[in-house]
Structures are given as structure tokens and as C-alpha cells.
């Protein structure tokens, strides 16, 4: 029971984090602008993952799926989570590489999806 409760909290926190990141990314551009900017943390603590990763929306998404997998304790959900993690890692690496190429002053501490690792 405690395992499911912790997984539920993880799921909910990650969903709020994912939403917060999408709002922060939306707010990077003013209406009608095509100019791209480096994503950065805001006052919202859920956006502080931008200090460490280029694609915190994927980090939170994977966290949500891990929480859901633990809650359901279902093998197909676990496989879906694993495959989703691999796919989001590919996307995050591509986005990270694009940021490094486009912005010469891009933060060097950032990794694509998992802080300090990947």
C-alpha cells in the first residue's frame, strides 16, 4: 500500500512538473515571434530541472510513467515505460544537440534527459 501511495505522489508531482515545463516553454516566445531562446528556470521550482537537463518535460514524463508502472505493477505498462524512455531519450539527445549547435552560450552543465548522466 505504501509503495502505491509513493508511486501515486511521484506520478502527480511529475505530471505537475511536466505541465510547468510546457508553460515555461510556451512563455519563451512572445506572441507571433519566431525567435528561439534558451529555455531557463523560472520562479516555479518545477522548472529548476532546466539547470540540469535540456528536456525536463521528458524527464518528468518518464517519472510519471515510472510512477504509473509501480502503481499498476503490470508488465505491459513497464515495457511501455521502458520503450517510451528510450524514445524520449532519442528526442532529448536530438534537442540537446540542436541547442548546443544553435546557442554558443548554451549551459554546459545540462544533459539531455537525466541530470549528470544522460
PDB file of C-alpha atoms in Angstrom:
ATOM      1  CA  UNK A   1       0.000   0.000   0.000  1.00  0.00           C
ATOM      2  CA  UNK A   2       2.789   2.433   0.893  1.00  0.00           C
ATOM      3  CA  UNK A   3       4.525   1.595  -2.397  1.00  0.00           C
ATOM      4  CA  UNK A   4       1.406   2.530  -4.349  1.00  0.00           C
ATOM      5  CA  UNK A   5       0.995   5.770  -2.379  1.00  0.00           C
ATOM      6  CA  UNK A   6       4.596   6.820  -3.040  1.00  0.00           C
ATOM      7  CA  UNK A   7       4.158   5.936  -6.723  1.00  0.00           C
ATOM      8  CA  UNK A   8       0.950   7.993  -6.871  1.00  0.00           C
ATOM      9  CA  UNK A   9       2.701  11.002  -5.343  1.00  0.00           C
ATOM     10  CA  UNK A  10       5.578  10.550  -7.809  1.00  0.00           C
ATOM     11  CA  UNK A  11       3.113  10.375 -10.688  1.00  0.00           C
ATOM     12  CA  UNK A  12       1.239  13.509  -9.584  1.00  0.00           C
ATOM     13  CA  UNK A  13       4.389  15.547  -8.897  1.00  0.00           C
ATOM     14  CA  UNK A  14       5.809  14.599 -12.295  1.00  0.00           C
ATOM     15  CA  UNK A  15       2.567  15.498 -14.058  1.00  0.00           C
ATOM     16  CA  UNK A  16       2.578  18.945 -12.417  1.00  0.00           C
ATOM     17  CA  UNK A  17       6.261  19.283 -13.340  1.00  0.00           C
ATOM     18  CA  UNK A  18       5.583  18.344 -16.945  1.00  0.00           C
ATOM     19  CA  UNK A  19       2.765  20.890 -17.156  1.00  0.00           C
ATOM     20  CA  UNK A  20       5.012  23.563 -15.605  1.00  0.00           C
ATOM     21  CA  UNK A  21       7.722  22.906 -18.182  1.00  0.00           C
ATOM     22  CA  UNK A  22       5.249  23.186 -21.045  1.00  0.00           C
ATOM     23  CA  UNK A  23       4.052  26.545 -19.682  1.00  0.00           C
ATOM     24  CA  UNK A  24       7.661  27.759 -19.337  1.00  0.00           C
ATOM     25  CA  UNK A  25       8.435  26.675 -22.911  1.00  0.00           C
ATOM     26  CA  UNK A  26       5.287  28.367 -24.196  1.00  0.00           C
ATOM     27  CA  UNK A  27       6.266  31.595 -22.438  1.00  0.00           C
ATOM     28  CA  UNK A  28       9.688  31.700 -24.111  1.00  0.00           C
ATOM     29  CA  UNK A  29       8.237  33.269 -27.246  1.00  0.00           C
ATOM     30  CA  UNK A  30       6.145  36.374 -27.376  1.00  0.00           C
ATOM     31  CA  UNK A  31       3.002  36.098 -29.463  1.00  0.00           C
ATOM     32  CA  UNK A  32       3.772  35.972 -33.172  1.00  0.00           C
ATOM     33  CA  UNK A  33       7.528  35.684 -32.659  1.00  0.00           C
ATOM     34  CA  UNK A  34       9.630  33.045 -34.388  1.00  0.00           C
ATOM     35  CA  UNK A  35      12.769  33.847 -32.372  1.00  0.00           C
ATOM     36  CA  UNK A  36      14.154  30.909 -30.399  1.00  0.00           C
ATOM     37  CA  UNK A  37      15.586  31.345 -26.902  1.00  0.00           C
ATOM     38  CA  UNK A  38      17.459  29.142 -24.473  1.00  0.00           C
ATOM     39  CA  UNK A  39      14.986  27.580 -22.007  1.00  0.00           C
ATOM     40  CA  UNK A  40      15.748  28.611 -18.453  1.00  0.00           C
ATOM     41  CA  UNK A  41      14.417  28.038 -14.935  1.00  0.00           C
ATOM     42  CA  UNK A  42      11.754  30.398 -13.647  1.00  0.00           C
ATOM     43  CA  UNK A  43      10.496  31.133 -10.124  1.00  0.00           C
ATOM     44  CA  UNK A  44       8.420  27.955 -10.364  1.00  0.00           C
ATOM     45  CA  UNK A  45      10.525  25.247  -8.632  1.00  0.00           C
ATOM     46  CA  UNK A  46       9.330  22.617 -11.108  1.00  0.00           C
ATOM     47  CA  UNK A  47      11.280  24.444 -13.823  1.00  0.00           C
ATOM     48  CA  UNK A  48      14.547  24.220 -11.887  1.00  0.00           C
ATOM     49  CA  UNK A  49      15.326  20.995 -13.740  1.00  0.00           C
ATOM     50  CA  UNK A  50      16.377  23.353 -16.559  1.00  0.00           C
ATOM     51  CA  UNK A  51      19.579  23.865 -14.529  1.00  0.00           C
ATOM     52  CA  UNK A  52      20.491  20.242 -15.234  1.00  0.00           C
ATOM     53  CA  UNK A  53      18.687  18.952 -18.345  1.00  0.00           C
ATOM     54  CA  UNK A  54      17.722  20.298 -21.750  1.00  0.00           C
ATOM     55  CA  UNK A  55      14.376  18.470 -21.884  1.00  0.00           C
ATOM     56  CA  UNK A  56      12.884  18.337 -18.386  1.00  0.00           C
ATOM     57  CA  UNK A  57       9.464  17.696 -19.919  1.00  0.00           C
ATOM     58  CA  UNK A  58      10.776  14.254 -20.935  1.00  0.00           C
ATOM     59  CA  UNK A  59      12.361  13.751 -17.508  1.00  0.00           C
ATOM     60  CA  UNK A  60       9.012  14.417 -15.851  1.00  0.00           C
ATOM     61  CA  UNK A  61       7.175  12.292 -18.423  1.00  0.00           C
ATOM     62  CA  UNK A  62       9.401   9.297 -17.724  1.00  0.00           C
ATOM     63  CA  UNK A  63       8.963   9.883 -13.976  1.00  0.00           C
ATOM     64  CA  UNK A  64       5.187   9.849 -14.428  1.00  0.00           C
ATOM     65  CA  UNK A  65       5.332   6.565 -16.317  1.00  0.00           C
ATOM     66  CA  UNK A  66       7.632   5.006 -13.722  1.00  0.00           C
ATOM     67  CA  UNK A  67       5.146   6.020 -11.016  1.00  0.00           C
ATOM     68  CA  UNK A  68       2.269   4.615 -13.059  1.00  0.00           C
ATOM     69  CA  UNK A  69       4.190   1.374 -13.627  1.00  0.00           C
ATOM     70  CA  UNK A  70       4.793   0.952  -9.901  1.00  0.00           C
ATOM     71  CA  UNK A  71       1.141   1.736  -9.142  1.00  0.00           C
ATOM     72  CA  UNK A  72      -0.201  -0.802 -11.616  1.00  0.00           C
ATOM     73  CA  UNK A  73       2.584  -3.386 -11.208  1.00  0.00           C
ATOM     74  CA  UNK A  74       1.790  -4.514 -14.737  1.00  0.00           C
ATOM     75  CA  UNK A  75       4.435  -5.887 -17.116  1.00  0.00           C
ATOM     76  CA  UNK A  76       2.977  -4.353 -20.313  1.00  0.00           C
ATOM     77  CA  UNK A  77       2.951  -0.930 -18.639  1.00  0.00           C
ATOM     78  CA  UNK A  78       6.566  -1.464 -17.595  1.00  0.00           C
ATOM     79  CA  UNK A  79       7.531  -2.362 -21.156  1.00  0.00           C
ATOM     80  CA  UNK A  80       5.696   0.691 -22.464  1.00  0.00           C
ATOM     81  CA  UNK A  81       7.583   2.833 -19.933  1.00  0.00           C
ATOM     82  CA  UNK A  82      10.924   1.366 -20.981  1.00  0.00           C
ATOM     83  CA  UNK A  83      10.236   1.838 -24.697  1.00  0.00           C
ATOM     84  CA  UNK A  84       8.949   5.353 -24.011  1.00  0.00           C
ATOM     85  CA  UNK A  85      12.122   6.155 -22.078  1.00  0.00           C
ATOM     86  CA  UNK A  86      14.282   5.028 -24.992  1.00  0.00           C
ATOM     87  CA  UNK A  87      12.254   7.074 -27.478  1.00  0.00           C
ATOM     88  CA  UNK A  88      12.222  10.202 -25.302  1.00  0.00           C
ATOM     89  CA  UNK A  89      15.982   9.828 -24.830  1.00  0.00           C
ATOM     90  CA  UNK A  90      16.427   9.896 -28.612  1.00  0.00           C
ATOM     91  CA  UNK A  91      14.289  13.037 -28.844  1.00  0.00           C
ATOM     92  CA  UNK A  92      16.081  14.685 -25.903  1.00  0.00           C
ATOM     93  CA  UNK A  93      19.521  13.962 -27.362  1.00  0.00           C
ATOM     94  CA  UNK A  94      18.435  15.499 -30.662  1.00  0.00           C
ATOM     95  CA  UNK A  95      17.046  18.610 -28.987  1.00  0.00           C
ATOM     96  CA  UNK A  96      20.138  18.915 -26.760  1.00  0.00           C
ATOM     97  CA  UNK A  97      22.436  18.665 -29.793  1.00  0.00           C
ATOM     98  CA  UNK A  98      20.361  21.295 -31.601  1.00  0.00           C
ATOM     99  CA  UNK A  99      20.592  23.671 -28.618  1.00  0.00           C
ATOM    100  CA  UNK A 100      24.380  23.209 -28.429  1.00  0.00           C
ATOM    101  CA  UNK A 101      24.695  23.898 -32.147  1.00  0.00           C
ATOM    102  CA  UNK A 102      22.336  26.886 -32.206  1.00  0.00           C
ATOM    103  CA  UNK A 103      23.372  28.658 -28.995  1.00  0.00           C
ATOM    104  CA  UNK A 104      27.103  29.153 -28.394  1.00  0.00           C
ATOM    105  CA  UNK A 105      26.416  30.180 -24.780  1.00  0.00           C
ATOM    106  CA  UNK A 106      24.238  27.155 -24.003  1.00  0.00           C
ATOM    107  CA  UNK A 107      24.778  25.935 -20.392  1.00  0.00           C
ATOM    108  CA  UNK A 108      27.463  23.231 -20.392  1.00  0.00           C
ATOM    109  CA  UNK A 109      26.202  21.552 -17.204  1.00  0.00           C
ATOM    110  CA  UNK A 110      22.994  20.402 -18.884  1.00  0.00           C
ATOM    111  CA  UNK A 111      22.479  16.849 -20.057  1.00  0.00           C
ATOM    112  CA  UNK A 112      19.690  15.757 -22.450  1.00  0.00           C
ATOM    113  CA  UNK A 113      17.264  13.969 -20.061  1.00  0.00           C
ATOM    114  CA  UNK A 114      18.840  12.614 -16.842  1.00  0.00           C
ATOM    115  CA  UNK A 115      20.845  15.051 -14.695  1.00  0.00           C
ATOM    116  CA  UNK A 116      24.602  14.301 -14.634  1.00  0.00           C
ATOM    117  CA  UNK A 117      24.160  11.040 -16.610  1.00  0.00           C
ATOM    118  CA  UNK A 118      22.378  11.145 -19.941  1.00  0.00           C
TER     119      UNK A 118
END
